[in-house]
């Protein structure tokens, strides 16, 4: 089952996407469909067919976002999280080869933007990092085998401080 957790930033981005689709993109495409339909034979009208398909795609995304936003639970930072890795944390990790990464644990709905530092709460790396502290050793089981990482730092975005 898909996690319903989301960061406030991720939620705000989905709300903005929904507003843009509904208030900007959909009305524009609807105008194009109506204009193309007024030209007559729709079966061979590329403008009509393309924009009608685009309108269906927008409508599907609008329906999905409308339903999904109702299900999501925004997780904001609370002071009790300080010093440990929980949902929404930015975590700097390093391995024995000196390779360093800075990752943020986010909800599955926040992965769509392909932000290179975002990892899903459901990923093996996130599951391994949860509840750990700075200087802890983390064992991550990947398709390529077991990897060991060390936590260098943990930080959170606090409300009003992004």
mmCIF file of C-alpha atoms in Angstrom:
data_model
loop_
_atom_site.group_PDB
_atom_site.id
_atom_site.type_symbol
_atom_site.label_atom_id
_atom_site.label_comp_id
_atom_site.label_asym_id
_atom_site.label_seq_id
_atom_site.Cartn_x
_atom_site.Cartn_y
_atom_site.Cartn_z
ATOM 1 C CA UNK A 1 0.000 0.000 0.000
ATOM 2 C CA UNK A 2 1.260 3.460 -0.939
ATOM 3 C CA UNK A 3 2.300 5.746 1.929
ATOM 4 C CA UNK A 4 0.053 8.786 2.509
ATOM 5 C CA UNK A 5 2.785 10.890 4.106
ATOM 6 C CA UNK A 6 3.967 14.088 2.455
ATOM 7 C CA UNK A 7 6.112 17.049 3.429
ATOM 8 C CA UNK A 8 4.504 20.497 3.536
ATOM 9 C CA UNK A 9 6.682 21.542 0.569
ATOM 10 C CA UNK A 10 5.543 18.505 -1.430
ATOM 11 C CA UNK A 11 1.890 19.166 -0.572
ATOM 12 C CA UNK A 12 2.209 22.810 -1.623
ATOM 13 C CA UNK A 13 3.718 21.727 -4.966
ATOM 14 C CA UNK A 14 0.832 19.320 -5.652
ATOM 15 C CA UNK A 15 -1.737 21.997 -4.768
ATOM 16 C CA UNK A 16 0.037 24.451 -7.094
ATOM 17 C CA UNK A 17 0.064 21.847 -9.881
ATOM 18 C CA UNK A 18 -3.670 21.234 -9.448
ATOM 19 C CA UNK A 19 -4.444 24.971 -9.542
ATOM 20 C CA UNK A 20 -2.286 25.479 -12.643
ATOM 21 C CA UNK A 21 -3.917 22.579 -14.461
ATOM 22 C CA UNK A 22 -7.457 23.659 -13.527
ATOM 23 C CA UNK A 23 -7.155 27.435 -13.881
ATOM 24 C CA UNK A 24 -4.542 27.844 -16.634
ATOM 25 C CA UNK A 25 -3.919 24.772 -18.762
ATOM 26 C CA UNK A 26 -7.413 23.264 -18.915
ATOM 27 C CA UNK A 27 -9.211 26.472 -20.015
ATOM 28 C CA UNK A 28 -6.550 27.077 -22.687
ATOM 29 C CA UNK A 29 -6.828 23.551 -24.105
ATOM 30 C CA UNK A 30 -10.649 23.702 -23.938
ATOM 31 C CA UNK A 31 -10.543 26.838 -26.130
ATOM 32 C CA UNK A 32 -8.324 25.035 -28.646
ATOM 33 C CA UNK A 33 -10.639 22.000 -28.719
ATOM 34 C CA UNK A 34 -13.682 24.205 -29.276
ATOM 35 C CA UNK A 35 -11.915 26.177 -32.021
ATOM 36 C CA UNK A 36 -10.726 22.998 -33.770
ATOM 37 C CA UNK A 37 -14.206 21.435 -33.477
ATOM 38 C CA UNK A 38 -15.732 24.486 -35.156
ATOM 39 C CA UNK A 39 -13.674 23.779 -38.292
ATOM 40 C CA UNK A 40 -15.814 20.799 -39.211
ATOM 41 C CA UNK A 41 -14.720 17.181 -39.796
ATOM 42 C CA UNK A 42 -13.164 16.142 -36.485
ATOM 43 C CA UNK A 43 -11.995 12.711 -37.620
ATOM 44 C CA UNK A 44 -9.141 14.154 -39.691
ATOM 45 C CA UNK A 45 -8.515 17.305 -37.684
ATOM 46 C CA UNK A 46 -5.106 16.897 -36.030
ATOM 47 C CA UNK A 47 -5.545 19.987 -33.812
ATOM 48 C CA UNK A 48 -8.839 18.653 -32.494
ATOM 49 C CA UNK A 49 -7.563 15.102 -31.913
ATOM 50 C CA UNK A 50 -4.330 16.200 -30.243
ATOM 51 C CA UNK A 51 -5.943 18.773 -27.946
ATOM 52 C CA UNK A 52 -8.834 16.463 -27.071
ATOM 53 C CA UNK A 53 -6.253 13.845 -26.014
ATOM 54 C CA UNK A 54 -4.365 16.485 -24.020
ATOM 55 C CA UNK A 55 -7.606 17.549 -22.331
ATOM 56 C CA UNK A 56 -8.295 13.940 -21.275
ATOM 57 C CA UNK A 57 -4.759 13.702 -19.852
ATOM 58 C CA UNK A 58 -5.241 16.937 -17.873
ATOM 59 C CA UNK A 59 -8.634 15.753 -16.588
ATOM 60 C CA UNK A 60 -7.134 12.436 -15.426
ATOM 61 C CA UNK A 61 -4.369 14.259 -13.539
ATOM 62 C CA UNK A 62 -6.860 16.731 -12.008
ATOM 63 C CA UNK A 63 -9.062 13.856 -10.792
ATOM 64 C CA UNK A 64 -6.051 11.991 -9.408
ATOM 65 C CA UNK A 65 -4.668 15.047 -7.595
ATOM 66 C CA UNK A 66 -8.089 15.940 -6.187
ATOM 67 C CA UNK A 67 -8.511 12.471 -4.683
ATOM 68 C CA UNK A 68 -4.890 12.085 -3.609
ATOM 69 C CA UNK A 69 -4.700 15.442 -1.823
ATOM 70 C CA UNK A 70 -7.652 14.372 0.354
ATOM 71 C CA UNK A 71 -5.759 11.214 1.411
ATOM 72 C CA UNK A 72 -2.376 12.790 2.147
ATOM 73 C CA UNK A 73 -1.143 13.553 5.655
ATOM 74 C CA UNK A 74 1.232 16.501 5.903
ATOM 75 C CA UNK A 75 4.136 15.793 8.244
ATOM 76 C CA UNK A 76 5.732 18.914 9.708
ATOM 77 C CA UNK A 77 8.875 19.021 11.808
ATOM 78 C CA UNK A 78 8.408 18.694 15.553
ATOM 79 C CA UNK A 79 11.231 19.410 18.035
ATOM 80 C CA UNK A 80 11.194 15.795 19.290
ATOM 81 C CA UNK A 81 12.673 14.752 15.915
ATOM 82 C CA UNK A 82 15.855 16.766 16.453
ATOM 83 C CA UNK A 83 18.951 14.581 16.334
ATOM 84 C CA UNK A 84 17.323 11.540 14.717
ATOM 85 C CA UNK A 85 16.305 10.657 11.182
ATOM 86 C CA UNK A 86 12.570 10.773 10.552
ATOM 87 C CA UNK A 87 10.296 11.614 7.658
ATOM 88 C CA UNK A 88 11.271 14.916 6.021
ATOM 89 C CA UNK A 89 14.883 14.831 7.236
ATOM 90 C CA UNK A 90 17.821 15.959 5.135
ATOM 91 C CA UNK A 91 20.579 13.441 5.850
ATOM 92 C CA UNK A 92 24.214 13.652 4.839
ATOM 93 C CA UNK A 93 25.788 10.208 4.608
ATOM 94 C CA UNK A 94 29.218 8.885 3.683
ATOM 95 C CA UNK A 95 30.702 5.481 2.976
ATOM 96 C CA UNK A 96 34.202 4.058 3.524
ATOM 97 C CA UNK A 97 35.209 5.078 -0.019
ATOM 98 C CA UNK A 98 34.581 8.730 0.843
ATOM 99 C CA UNK A 99 31.456 8.916 -1.327
ATOM 100 C CA UNK A 100 29.035 11.432 0.156
ATOM 101 C CA UNK A 101 25.342 11.962 -0.468
ATOM 102 C CA UNK A 102 22.768 14.388 0.857
ATOM 103 C CA UNK A 103 19.286 12.884 0.786
ATOM 104 C CA UNK A 104 15.824 13.918 1.896
ATOM 105 C CA UNK A 105 13.261 11.343 2.993
ATOM 106 C CA UNK A 106 9.934 12.254 1.388
ATOM 107 C CA UNK A 107 6.604 10.704 0.443
ATOM 108 C CA UNK A 108 6.075 8.680 -2.723
ATOM 109 C CA UNK A 109 4.101 11.571 -4.253
ATOM 110 C CA UNK A 110 7.184 13.782 -4.048
ATOM 111 C CA UNK A 111 9.374 11.519 -6.138
ATOM 112 C CA UNK A 112 7.570 12.430 -9.373
ATOM 113 C CA UNK A 113 9.648 15.588 -9.810
ATOM 114 C CA UNK A 114 12.766 13.395 -9.995
ATOM 115 C CA UNK A 115 14.637 15.562 -7.520
ATOM 116 C CA UNK A 116 18.009 13.753 -7.343
ATOM 117 C CA UNK A 117 18.245 14.114 -3.555
ATOM 118 C CA UNK A 118 14.730 12.911 -2.729
ATOM 119 C CA UNK A 119 14.249 9.304 -1.673
ATOM 120 C CA UNK A 120 10.931 7.664 -0.909
ATOM 121 C CA UNK A 121 10.058 6.759 2.669
ATOM 122 C CA UNK A 122 9.470 3.264 1.246
ATOM 123 C CA UNK A 123 12.992 2.895 -0.216
ATOM 124 C CA UNK A 124 15.549 0.540 1.381
ATOM 125 C CA UNK A 125 17.857 3.495 2.119
ATOM 126 C CA UNK A 126 15.131 5.471 3.918
ATOM 127 C CA UNK A 127 14.012 2.442 5.923
ATOM 128 C CA UNK A 128 17.615 1.838 7.003
ATOM 129 C CA UNK A 129 18.130 5.494 8.009
ATOM 130 C CA UNK A 130 14.952 5.916 10.067
ATOM 131 C CA UNK A 131 15.516 6.525 13.809
ATOM 132 C CA UNK A 132 19.293 6.670 13.394
ATOM 133 C CA UNK A 133 21.533 9.465 14.742
ATOM 134 C CA UNK A 134 24.696 11.274 13.666
ATOM 135 C CA UNK A 135 27.718 8.927 13.596
ATOM 136 C CA UNK A 136 25.504 5.821 13.407
ATOM 137 C CA UNK A 137 26.466 3.101 10.939
ATOM 138 C CA UNK A 138 23.664 2.201 8.549
ATOM 139 C CA UNK A 139 23.464 -1.079 6.665
ATOM 140 C CA UNK A 140 21.466 -0.832 3.438
ATOM 141 C CA UNK A 141 20.438 -3.892 1.469
ATOM 142 C CA UNK A 142 20.350 -3.078 -2.240
ATOM 143 C CA UNK A 143 19.960 -5.211 -5.377
ATOM 144 C CA UNK A 144 23.761 -4.934 -5.699
ATOM 145 C CA UNK A 145 24.347 -6.194 -2.173
ATOM 146 C CA UNK A 146 24.892 -4.787 1.293
ATOM 147 C CA UNK A 147 26.264 -1.233 1.601
ATOM 148 C CA UNK A 148 27.477 0.502 4.755
ATOM 149 C CA UNK A 149 26.936 4.249 5.229
ATOM 150 C CA UNK A 150 27.682 6.601 8.129
ATOM 151 C CA UNK A 151 25.473 9.526 9.099
ATOM 152 C CA UNK A 152 27.377 12.842 9.115
ATOM 153 C CA UNK A 153 24.498 15.247 9.732
ATOM 154 C CA UNK A 154 20.720 15.514 10.028
ATOM 155 C CA UNK A 155 18.626 18.624 9.513
ATOM 156 C CA UNK A 156 14.982 19.503 9.055
ATOM 157 C CA UNK A 157 13.089 22.252 7.304
ATOM 158 C CA UNK A 158 11.218 24.054 10.023
ATOM 159 C CA UNK A 159 8.055 26.063 9.329
ATOM 160 C CA UNK A 160 9.065 29.456 8.040
ATOM 161 C CA UNK A 161 12.634 28.235 7.501
ATOM 162 C CA UNK A 162 13.135 26.388 4.210
#
